[in-house]
Tab-separated table of N, CA and C and ligand atoms in Angstrom:
chain	number	residue	atom	x	y	z
A	170	UNK	N	1.894	46.934	-21.162
A	170	UNK	CA	1.162	45.704	-21.200
A	170	UNK	C	-0.317	45.865	-20.810
A	171	UNK	N	-1.189	45.377	-21.719
A	171	UNK	CA	-2.583	45.498	-21.458
A	171	UNK	C	-3.064	44.758	-20.099
A	172	UNK	N	-4.091	45.306	-19.546
A	172	UNK	CA	-4.343	44.776	-18.301
A	172	UNK	C	-4.758	43.383	-18.199
A	173	UNK	N	-5.490	43.010	-19.317
A	173	UNK	CA	-5.955	41.535	-19.376
A	173	UNK	C	-4.723	40.674	-19.522
A	174	UNK	N	-3.775	41.023	-20.083
A	174	UNK	CA	-2.490	40.203	-20.251
A	174	UNK	C	-1.848	39.996	-18.912
A	175	UNK	N	-1.784	41.263	-18.274
A	175	UNK	CA	-1.183	41.168	-16.853
A	175	UNK	C	-1.956	40.258	-15.939
A	176	UNK	N	-3.235	40.247	-16.062
A	176	UNK	CA	-4.075	39.405	-15.193
A	176	UNK	C	-3.877	37.879	-15.656
A	177	UNK	N	-3.734	37.647	-16.924
A	177	UNK	CA	-3.540	36.234	-17.329
A	177	UNK	C	-2.270	35.704	-16.952
A	178	UNK	N	-1.325	36.722	-16.932
A	178	UNK	CA	0.090	36.179	-16.520
A	178	UNK	C	0.108	35.930	-15.019
A	179	UNK	N	-0.596	36.714	-14.353
A	179	UNK	CA	-0.608	36.569	-12.839
A	179	UNK	C	-1.274	35.271	-12.483
A	180	UNK	N	-2.498	35.079	-13.223
A	180	UNK	CA	-3.255	33.778	-13.061
A	180	UNK	C	-2.381	32.495	-13.285
A	181	UNK	N	-1.612	32.784	-14.407
A	181	UNK	CA	-0.683	31.514	-14.830
A	181	UNK	C	0.350	31.318	-13.653
A	182	UNK	N	0.919	32.356	-13.164
A	182	UNK	CA	1.930	32.068	-12.026
A	182	UNK	C	1.378	31.549	-10.868
A	183	UNK	N	0.103	31.964	-10.579
A	183	UNK	CA	-0.579	31.463	-9.277
A	183	UNK	C	-0.815	29.925	-9.577
A	184	UNK	N	-1.213	29.603	-10.777
A	184	UNK	CA	-1.515	28.287	-11.144
A	184	UNK	C	-0.291	27.280	-11.036
A	185	UNK	N	0.790	27.888	-11.603
A	185	UNK	CA	2.018	27.137	-11.539
A	185	UNK	C	2.567	26.799	-10.096
A	186	UNK	N	2.297	27.872	-9.110
A	186	UNK	CA	2.734	27.708	-7.864
A	186	UNK	C	1.729	26.696	-7.096
A	187	UNK	N	0.439	26.852	-7.426
A	187	UNK	CA	-0.463	25.799	-6.764
A	187	UNK	C	-0.217	24.521	-7.178
A	188	UNK	N	0.135	24.293	-8.450
A	188	UNK	CA	0.427	22.975	-9.070
A	188	UNK	C	1.603	22.177	-8.174
A	189	UNK	N	2.470	23.079	-7.676
A	189	UNK	CA	3.601	22.438	-6.900
A	189	UNK	C	3.224	21.708	-5.651
A	190	UNK	N	1.987	22.093	-5.123
A	190	UNK	CA	1.487	21.300	-3.922
A	190	UNK	C	0.904	19.943	-4.252
A	191	UNK	N	0.701	19.583	-5.490
A	191	UNK	CA	0.276	18.272	-5.859
A	191	UNK	C	1.565	17.487	-6.055
A	192	UNK	N	2.023	16.710	-5.249
A	192	UNK	CA	3.283	16.014	-5.288
A	192	UNK	C	3.058	14.552	-5.371
A	193	UNK	N	3.084	13.990	-6.563
A	193	UNK	CA	3.033	12.462	-6.617
A	193	UNK	C	4.107	11.750	-5.872
A	194	UNK	N	3.728	10.659	-5.350
A	194	UNK	CA	4.835	9.800	-4.595
A	194	UNK	C	5.819	9.440	-5.528
A	195	UNK	N	7.127	9.587	-5.083
A	195	UNK	CA	8.254	9.147	-6.038
A	195	UNK	C	8.913	8.079	-5.130
A	196	UNK	N	8.339	6.957	-5.126
A	196	UNK	CA	8.898	5.895	-4.092
A	196	UNK	C	9.625	4.816	-4.844
A	197	UNK	N	10.597	4.211	-4.148
A	197	UNK	CA	11.284	2.967	-4.609
A	197	UNK	C	10.936	1.938	-3.539
A	198	UNK	N	9.996	1.119	-3.748
A	198	UNK	CA	9.793	0.022	-2.706
A	198	UNK	C	10.997	-0.725	-2.518
A	199	UNK	N	11.256	-1.354	-1.339
A	199	UNK	CA	12.471	-2.024	-1.084
A	199	UNK	C	12.677	-3.232	-2.080
A	200	UNK	N	13.847	-3.449	-2.504
A	200	UNK	CA	14.328	-4.466	-3.321
A	200	UNK	C	14.431	-5.909	-2.648
A	201	UNK	N	13.691	-6.845	-3.119
A	201	UNK	CA	13.943	-8.162	-2.580
A	201	UNK	C	14.834	-8.910	-3.526
A	202	UNK	N	16.132	-9.160	-3.152
A	202	UNK	CA	17.093	-9.672	-4.143
A	202	UNK	C	16.631	-10.814	-4.820
A	203	UNK	N	16.085	-11.806	-4.239
A	203	UNK	CA	15.526	-12.994	-4.986
A	203	UNK	C	14.505	-12.883	-5.965
A	204	UNK	N	13.820	-11.677	-5.870
A	204	UNK	CA	12.731	-11.287	-6.897
A	204	UNK	C	13.208	-10.750	-8.173
A	205	UNK	N	14.465	-10.239	-8.257
A	205	UNK	CA	14.883	-9.511	-9.370
A	205	UNK	C	15.169	-10.522	-10.548
A	206	UNK	N	15.046	-9.944	-11.794
A	206	UNK	CA	15.285	-10.725	-12.871
A	206	UNK	C	16.783	-11.362	-12.979
A	207	UNK	N	17.627	-10.495	-12.481
A	207	UNK	CA	19.052	-11.055	-12.469
A	207	UNK	C	19.234	-12.253	-11.560
A	208	UNK	N	18.371	-12.370	-10.485
A	208	UNK	CA	18.493	-13.453	-9.627
A	208	UNK	C	17.757	-14.794	-10.110
A	209	UNK	N	16.931	-14.542	-11.201
A	209	UNK	CA	16.224	-15.693	-11.672
A	209	UNK	C	16.579	-16.241	-13.096
A	210	UNK	N	17.327	-15.305	-13.734
A	210	UNK	CA	17.820	-15.706	-15.019
A	210	UNK	C	19.220	-15.390	-15.164
A	211	UNK	N	19.990	-16.087	-15.944
A	211	UNK	CA	21.325	-15.659	-16.103
A	211	UNK	C	21.597	-14.498	-17.076
A	212	UNK	N	21.695	-13.436	-16.627
A	212	UNK	CA	21.738	-12.062	-17.462
A	212	UNK	C	23.113	-11.788	-17.649
A	213	UNK	N	23.662	-11.787	-18.915
A	213	UNK	CA	24.952	-11.357	-19.153
A	213	UNK	C	25.247	-9.833	-18.848
A	214	UNK	N	26.512	-9.632	-18.396
A	214	UNK	CA	26.807	-8.269	-17.920
A	214	UNK	C	26.402	-7.223	-18.932
A	215	UNK	N	26.640	-7.340	-20.283
A	215	UNK	CA	26.198	-6.437	-21.203
A	215	UNK	C	24.723	-6.137	-21.220
A	216	UNK	N	23.927	-7.106	-21.105
A	216	UNK	CA	22.513	-6.856	-21.010
A	216	UNK	C	21.983	-6.256	-19.641
A	217	UNK	N	22.771	-6.629	-18.617
A	217	UNK	CA	22.408	-6.031	-17.348
A	217	UNK	C	22.755	-4.490	-17.394
A	218	UNK	N	23.876	-4.175	-18.013
A	218	UNK	CA	24.158	-2.745	-18.083
A	218	UNK	C	23.187	-2.044	-19.035
A	219	UNK	N	22.610	-2.676	-20.110
A	219	UNK	CA	21.544	-2.051	-20.772
A	219	UNK	C	20.357	-1.703	-20.033
A	220	UNK	N	19.912	-2.693	-19.124
A	220	UNK	CA	18.889	-2.548	-18.197
A	220	UNK	C	19.064	-1.302	-17.273
A	221	UNK	N	20.359	-1.357	-16.693
A	221	UNK	CA	20.708	-0.275	-15.883
A	221	UNK	C	20.611	1.046	-16.499
A	222	UNK	N	21.140	1.152	-17.787
A	222	UNK	CA	21.213	2.486	-18.448
A	222	UNK	C	19.848	2.901	-18.965
A	223	UNK	N	19.068	1.984	-19.444
A	223	UNK	CA	17.971	2.356	-20.319
A	223	UNK	C	16.568	1.873	-19.908
A	224	UNK	N	16.538	0.896	-18.918
A	224	UNK	CA	15.172	0.390	-18.628
A	224	UNK	C	14.684	0.487	-17.162
A	225	UNK	N	15.762	0.473	-16.285
A	225	UNK	CA	15.467	0.326	-14.743
A	225	UNK	C	14.642	1.581	-14.227
A	226	UNK	N	14.922	2.685	-14.794
A	226	UNK	CA	14.284	3.929	-14.294
A	226	UNK	C	12.688	3.751	-14.340
A	227	UNK	N	12.135	3.137	-15.286
A	227	UNK	CA	10.710	2.921	-15.354
A	227	UNK	C	10.274	1.509	-15.112
A	228	UNK	N	11.160	0.594	-15.169
A	228	UNK	CA	10.670	-0.800	-15.179
A	228	UNK	C	11.354	-1.650	-13.868
A	229	UNK	N	11.612	-0.909	-12.814
A	229	UNK	CA	12.214	-1.610	-11.653
A	229	UNK	C	11.932	-0.709	-10.479
A	230	UNK	N	12.289	-1.155	-9.315
A	230	UNK	CA	12.284	-0.485	-8.029
A	230	UNK	C	13.647	0.361	-7.810
A	231	UNK	N	14.552	0.366	-8.887
A	231	UNK	CA	15.810	0.950	-8.879
A	231	UNK	C	15.762	2.371	-9.538
A	232	UNK	N	14.615	2.950	-9.604
A	232	UNK	CA	14.489	4.250	-10.333
A	232	UNK	C	15.295	5.270	-9.687
A	233	UNK	N	15.961	5.928	-10.501
A	233	UNK	CA	16.787	7.232	-10.141
A	233	UNK	C	15.906	8.299	-10.558
A	234	UNK	N	15.387	9.006	-9.550
A	234	UNK	CA	14.440	10.060	-9.938
A	234	UNK	C	15.237	11.245	-10.153
A	235	UNK	N	15.071	11.806	-11.454
A	235	UNK	CA	15.842	12.994	-11.917
A	235	UNK	C	15.384	14.248	-11.159
A	236	UNK	N	16.306	15.247	-11.092
A	236	UNK	CA	15.955	16.471	-10.369
A	236	UNK	C	14.820	17.176	-11.066
A	237	UNK	N	14.655	17.073	-12.473
A	237	UNK	CA	13.510	17.767	-12.965
A	237	UNK	C	12.148	17.100	-12.643
A	238	UNK	N	12.274	15.893	-12.065
A	238	UNK	CA	10.990	15.256	-11.722
A	238	UNK	C	10.460	15.814	-10.407
A	239	UNK	N	11.141	16.859	-9.869
A	239	UNK	CA	10.450	17.404	-8.673
A	239	UNK	C	9.613	18.596	-9.026
A	240	UNK	N	9.605	19.077	-10.256
A	240	UNK	CA	8.749	20.229	-10.542
A	240	UNK	C	7.513	19.757	-11.330
A	241	UNK	N	6.242	20.176	-10.910
A	241	UNK	CA	5.091	19.948	-11.528
A	241	UNK	C	5.016	20.973	-12.785
A	242	UNK	N	4.531	20.517	-13.834
A	242	UNK	CA	3.821	19.235	-14.115
A	242	UNK	C	4.717	18.070	-14.630
A	243	UNK	N	6.021	18.375	-14.787
A	243	UNK	CA	6.930	17.269	-15.105
A	243	UNK	C	6.834	16.113	-14.176
A	244	UNK	N	6.871	16.557	-12.853
A	244	UNK	CA	6.725	15.560	-11.832
A	244	UNK	C	5.647	14.525	-12.159
A	245	UNK	N	4.465	14.933	-12.447
A	245	UNK	CA	3.232	14.209	-12.752
A	245	UNK	C	3.554	13.264	-13.856
A	246	UNK	N	4.063	13.794	-14.853
A	246	UNK	CA	4.376	12.900	-16.168
A	246	UNK	C	5.268	11.809	-15.785
A	247	UNK	N	6.407	12.134	-15.089
A	247	UNK	CA	7.406	11.189	-14.729
A	247	UNK	C	6.886	10.055	-13.880
A	248	UNK	N	6.109	10.509	-12.839
A	248	UNK	CA	5.590	9.517	-11.874
A	248	UNK	C	4.558	8.622	-12.544
A	249	UNK	N	3.888	9.208	-13.526
A	249	UNK	CA	2.800	8.320	-14.234
A	249	UNK	C	3.494	7.258	-15.118
A	250	UNK	N	4.610	7.783	-15.847
A	250	UNK	CA	5.302	6.953	-16.667
A	250	UNK	C	5.936	5.787	-15.817
A	251	UNK	N	6.561	5.992	-14.697
A	251	UNK	CA	7.110	5.002	-13.846
A	251	UNK	C	6.066	4.005	-13.404
A	252	UNK	N	4.888	4.586	-12.942
A	252	UNK	CA	3.993	3.685	-12.479
A	252	UNK	C	3.430	2.728	-13.566
A	253	UNK	N	3.076	3.359	-14.736
A	253	UNK	CA	2.628	2.469	-15.865
A	253	UNK	C	3.684	1.405	-16.150
A	254	UNK	N	5.031	1.940	-16.248
A	254	UNK	CA	6.117	1.077	-16.627
A	254	UNK	C	6.202	-0.057	-15.716
A	255	UNK	N	6.241	0.172	-14.479
A	255	UNK	CA	6.359	-0.889	-13.446
A	255	UNK	C	5.156	-1.912	-13.545
A	256	UNK	N	4.013	-1.336	-13.844
A	256	UNK	CA	2.893	-2.186	-13.918
A	256	UNK	C	2.907	-3.204	-15.045
A	257	UNK	N	3.513	-2.752	-16.188
A	257	UNK	CA	3.618	-3.589	-17.364
A	257	UNK	C	4.798	-4.551	-17.277
A	258	UNK	N	5.870	-4.095	-16.694
A	258	UNK	CA	6.996	-4.991	-16.639
A	258	UNK	C	8.043	-4.512	-15.582
A	259	UNK	N	8.066	-5.384	-14.472
A	259	UNK	CA	8.795	-4.984	-13.319
A	259	UNK	C	10.018	-5.908	-13.193
A	260	UNK	N	11.116	-5.467	-13.402
A	260	UNK	CA	12.318	-6.235	-13.405
A	260	UNK	C	12.735	-6.609	-12.021
A	261	UNK	N	12.203	-5.787	-11.007
A	261	UNK	CA	12.479	-5.975	-9.667
A	261	UNK	C	11.462	-7.037	-8.968
A	262	UNK	N	10.486	-7.449	-9.692
A	262	UNK	CA	9.528	-8.340	-9.253
A	262	UNK	C	9.305	-9.552	-10.109
A	263	UNK	N	10.441	-9.866	-10.873
A	263	UNK	CA	10.298	-10.792	-11.937
A	263	UNK	C	9.754	-12.132	-11.415
A	264	UNK	N	10.212	-12.582	-10.181
A	264	UNK	CA	9.925	-13.987	-9.666
A	264	UNK	C	8.332	-13.960	-9.370
A	265	UNK	N	7.656	-12.912	-9.331
A	265	UNK	CA	6.282	-12.911	-9.163
A	265	UNK	C	5.425	-13.196	-10.298
A	266	UNK	N	6.072	-13.192	-11.508
A	266	UNK	CA	5.366	-13.584	-12.772
A	266	UNK	C	5.289	-15.037	-13.011
A	267	UNK	N	4.246	-15.605	-13.612
A	267	UNK	CA	4.270	-16.958	-13.925
A	267	UNK	C	5.162	-17.218	-15.059
A	268	UNK	N	5.541	-18.429	-15.339
A	268	UNK	CA	6.504	-18.728	-16.488
A	268	UNK	C	6.022	-18.413	-17.639
A	269	UNK	N	4.786	-18.463	-17.918
A	269	UNK	CA	4.136	-18.045	-19.277
A	269	UNK	C	4.306	-16.589	-19.394
A	270	UNK	N	3.924	-15.814	-18.373
A	270	UNK	CA	4.115	-14.468	-18.480
A	270	UNK	C	5.451	-13.861	-18.700
A	271	UNK	N	6.400	-14.601	-18.040
A	271	UNK	CA	7.782	-14.298	-18.119
A	271	UNK	C	8.354	-14.409	-19.593
A	272	UNK	N	7.769	-15.617	-20.201
A	272	UNK	CA	8.224	-15.860	-21.537
A	272	UNK	C	7.654	-14.774	-22.517
A	273	UNK	N	6.447	-14.408	-22.218
A	273	UNK	CA	5.772	-13.301	-23.013
A	273	UNK	C	6.405	-12.023	-22.954
A	274	UNK	N	6.782	-11.744	-21.658
A	274	UNK	CA	7.533	-10.412	-21.459
A	274	UNK	C	8.931	-10.434	-22.182
A	275	UNK	N	9.621	-11.446	-22.091
A	275	UNK	CA	10.855	-11.595	-22.580
A	275	UNK	C	10.694	-11.329	-24.191
A	276	UNK	N	9.659	-11.979	-24.726
A	276	UNK	CA	9.499	-11.768	-26.240
A	276	UNK	C	9.137	-10.314	-26.486
A	277	UNK	N	8.405	-9.662	-25.656
A	277	UNK	CA	8.006	-8.285	-25.847
A	277	UNK	C	9.256	-7.371	-25.666
A	278	UNK	N	10.016	-7.684	-24.784
A	278	UNK	CA	11.294	-6.827	-24.578
A	278	UNK	C	12.072	-6.745	-25.981
A	279	UNK	N	12.289	-8.073	-26.513
A	279	UNK	CA	13.011	-7.901	-27.854
A	279	UNK	C	12.165	-7.099	-28.733
A	280	UNK	N	10.940	-7.346	-28.880
A	280	UNK	CA	10.107	-6.608	-29.922
A	280	UNK	C	10.224	-5.160	-29.664
A	281	UNK	N	10.086	-4.640	-28.459
A	281	UNK	CA	10.005	-3.210	-28.166
A	281	UNK	C	11.396	-2.579	-28.558
A	282	UNK	N	12.487	-3.223	-28.132
A	282	UNK	CA	13.800	-2.682	-28.444
A	282	UNK	C	14.035	-2.723	-29.897
A	283	UNK	N	13.594	-3.752	-30.650
A	283	UNK	CA	13.831	-3.903	-32.109
A	283	UNK	C	13.084	-2.760	-32.838
A	284	UNK	N	11.835	-2.499	-32.368
A	284	UNK	CA	11.015	-1.477	-33.076
A	284	UNK	C	11.479	-0.059	-32.563
A	285	UNK	N	12.426	-0.003	-31.707
A	285	UNK	CA	12.966	1.318	-31.235
A	285	UNK	C	11.885	2.047	-30.319
A	286	UNK	N	10.886	1.273	-29.814
A	286	UNK	CA	9.853	1.879	-28.972
A	286	UNK	C	10.303	2.149	-27.635
A	287	UNK	N	11.297	1.422	-27.150
A	287	UNK	CA	11.831	1.572	-25.738
A	287	UNK	C	13.347	1.860	-25.852
A	288	UNK	N	13.861	2.741	-24.959
A	288	UNK	CA	13.189	3.460	-23.770
A	288	UNK	C	12.313	4.696	-24.056
A	289	UNK	N	12.087	5.031	-25.405
A	289	UNK	CA	11.274	6.216	-25.674
A	289	UNK	C	11.938	7.497	-25.907
A	290	UNK	N	11.437	8.213	-26.798
A	290	UNK	CA	12.091	9.514	-27.262
A	290	UNK	C	12.351	10.542	-26.205
A	291	UNK	N	11.452	10.678	-25.372
A	291	UNK	CA	11.509	11.685	-24.373
A	291	UNK	C	12.561	11.342	-23.339
A	292	UNK	N	12.547	10.054	-22.951
A	292	UNK	CA	13.644	9.542	-22.140
A	292	UNK	C	14.903	9.632	-22.790
A	293	UNK	N	15.154	9.337	-24.038
A	293	UNK	CA	16.418	9.421	-24.733
A	293	UNK	C	16.891	10.830	-24.769
A	294	UNK	N	16.044	11.758	-24.862
A	294	UNK	CA	16.389	13.180	-24.896
A	294	UNK	C	17.043	13.569	-23.627
A	295	UNK	N	16.340	13.250	-22.564
A	295	UNK	CA	16.870	13.556	-21.241
A	295	UNK	C	17.899	12.854	-20.587
A	296	UNK	N	18.219	11.619	-21.115
A	296	UNK	CA	19.315	10.783	-20.649
A	296	UNK	C	20.344	10.272	-21.764
A	297	UNK	N	21.531	11.130	-21.680
A	297	UNK	CA	22.444	10.808	-22.689
A	297	UNK	C	22.908	9.295	-22.644
A	298	UNK	N	22.944	8.604	-23.790
A	298	UNK	CA	23.368	7.286	-23.851
A	298	UNK	C	22.305	6.182	-23.530
A	299	UNK	N	21.092	6.701	-23.291
A	299	UNK	CA	20.000	5.686	-23.024
A	299	UNK	C	19.529	5.049	-24.274
A	300	UNK	N	19.672	5.758	-25.494
A	300	UNK	CA	19.152	5.168	-26.687
A	300	UNK	C	20.017	3.957	-27.038
A	301	UNK	N	19.245	2.857	-27.398
A	301	UNK	CA	19.997	1.608	-27.731
A	301	UNK	C	20.549	1.643	-29.177
A	302	UNK	N	21.742	1.091	-29.211
A	302	UNK	CA	22.402	1.019	-30.599
A	302	UNK	C	21.960	-0.299	-31.172
A	303	UNK	N	22.254	-0.488	-32.496
A	303	UNK	CA	21.924	-1.744	-33.049
A	303	UNK	C	22.687	-2.961	-32.328
A	304	UNK	N	23.844	-2.738	-31.913
A	304	UNK	CA	24.498	-3.793	-31.128
A	304	UNK	C	23.810	-4.175	-29.763
A	305	UNK	N	23.296	-2.973	-29.151
A	305	UNK	CA	22.564	-3.316	-27.886
A	305	UNK	C	21.413	-4.149	-28.112
A	306	UNK	N	20.585	-3.784	-29.164
A	306	UNK	CA	19.367	-4.428	-29.562
A	306	UNK	C	19.681	-5.962	-29.784
A	307	UNK	N	20.780	-6.153	-30.468
A	307	UNK	CA	21.247	-7.488	-30.789
A	307	UNK	C	21.530	-8.312	-29.491
A	308	UNK	N	22.262	-7.592	-28.596
A	308	UNK	CA	22.584	-8.254	-27.325
A	308	UNK	C	21.353	-8.674	-26.536
A	309	UNK	N	20.367	-7.871	-26.450
A	309	UNK	CA	19.072	-8.074	-25.723
A	309	UNK	C	18.377	-9.310	-26.459
A	310	UNK	N	18.226	-9.268	-27.783
A	310	UNK	CA	17.475	-10.279	-28.467
A	310	UNK	C	18.190	-11.640	-28.509
A	311	UNK	N	19.522	-11.641	-28.538
A	311	UNK	CA	20.306	-12.849	-28.610
A	311	UNK	C	20.185	-13.503	-27.157
A	312	UNK	N	20.341	-12.754	-26.173
A	312	UNK	CA	20.088	-13.270	-24.765
A	312	UNK	C	18.884	-13.845	-24.631
A	313	UNK	N	17.775	-13.094	-25.063
A	313	UNK	CA	16.320	-13.667	-24.937
A	313	UNK	C	16.133	-14.930	-25.725
A	314	UNK	N	16.854	-15.021	-26.877
A	314	UNK	CA	16.660	-16.218	-27.674
A	314	UNK	C	17.394	-17.377	-26.962
A	315	UNK	N	18.549	-17.163	-26.240
A	315	UNK	CA	19.266	-18.193	-25.549
A	315	UNK	C	18.648	-18.576	-24.254
A	316	UNK	N	17.835	-17.534	-23.651
A	316	UNK	CA	17.334	-17.782	-22.289
A	316	UNK	C	15.921	-18.593	-22.447
A	317	UNK	N	15.516	-18.837	-23.596
A	317	UNK	CA	14.268	-19.668	-23.667
A	317	UNK	C	14.424	-21.097	-23.530
B	229	LIG	C1	10.548	6.567	-19.509
B	229	LIG	C2	10.178	5.290	-18.925
B	229	LIG	C3	10.503	4.049	-19.689
B	229	LIG	C4	11.754	3.510	-19.956
B	229	LIG	C5	13.140	4.094	-19.676
B	229	LIG	C6	11.516	2.090	-20.515
B	229	LIG	N1	10.183	1.902	-20.648
B	229	LIG	FE1	9.312	0.256	-21.332
B	229	LIG	N2	7.440	1.002	-20.804
B	229	LIG	C7	7.114	2.203	-20.352
B	229	LIG	C8	5.741	2.379	-20.283
B	229	LIG	C9	5.007	3.627	-19.593
B	229	LIG	C10	5.116	1.216	-20.792
B	229	LIG	C11	3.613	0.988	-20.885
B	229	LIG	C12	2.898	1.692	-21.847
B	229	LIG	C13	3.465	1.500	-23.346
B	229	LIG	O1	3.521	0.389	-23.786
B	229	LIG	O2	4.058	2.561	-23.898
B	229	LIG	C14	6.144	0.385	-21.256
B	229	LIG	C15	6.007	-0.858	-21.757
B	229	LIG	C16	7.022	-1.689	-22.055
B	229	LIG	C17	6.883	-3.052	-22.501
B	229	LIG	C18	5.539	-3.746	-22.826
B	229	LIG	C19	5.008	-4.659	-21.707
B	229	LIG	C20	3.643	-5.181	-22.081
B	229	LIG	O3	3.177	-5.971	-21.224
B	229	LIG	O4	3.183	-4.949	-23.213
B	229	LIG	C21	8.097	-3.741	-22.654
B	229	LIG	C22	8.400	-5.138	-22.986
B	229	LIG	C23	9.065	-2.559	-22.273
B	229	LIG	N3	8.380	-1.594	-21.955
B	229	LIG	C24	10.358	-2.934	-22.339
B	229	LIG	C25	11.316	-1.825	-22.051
B	229	LIG	C26	12.739	-2.121	-22.096
B	229	LIG	C27	13.443	-3.385	-22.623
B	229	LIG	C28	13.327	-1.028	-21.704
B	229	LIG	C29	14.836	-0.552	-21.804
B	229	LIG	C30	15.534	-0.728	-23.071
B	229	LIG	C31	12.277	0.014	-21.494
B	229	LIG	N4	11.109	-0.575	-21.607
B	229	LIG	C32	12.510	1.320	-21.030
B	229	LIG	C33	8.129	3.214	-19.960
B	229	LIG	C34	9.516	3.001	-20.081
């Protein structure tokens, strides 16, 4: 092995180790039961199970942090996704939104799942069963239609 390559590999290993010291917070703030979407709207069990299976990890304080999210740089990507996800739509802080905002978010939820944008390809690859079927999409949109 040429010496430059050996040096480059060594530098890479040192870098990978150093990266592990930058640990993003992987927190789940406490759940306030009255704030959750399920406490404020009547969510049918089928839709609730879709939330649990495919949305809560990024859009609630009920995140199940996967083992692979402990290793940098994956840890950074996962933490970034969760913080952006919670910022845009937090099913655990539903009561904090105005009614206009709630109506807007419900409309967007149906749009995102209809377009197949959520839960996202990377998430679907890592979580068997997370990808929504046509039937799941219909459950979500029918419920949103009736919740209005
Ligand atoms: C892997 C993390 C992840 C999962 C799982 C996930 N989302 Fe998202 N979601 C995001 C991120 C990040 C954003 C913000 C950036 C963007 O739009 O891509 C977002 C944005 C959204 C928005 C847009 C909110 C706005 O104000 O525009 C909606 C609605 C949404 N997601 C619904 C869902 C639904 C419904 C599910 C479950 C079927 C889901 N998401 C699953 C990460 C996720």
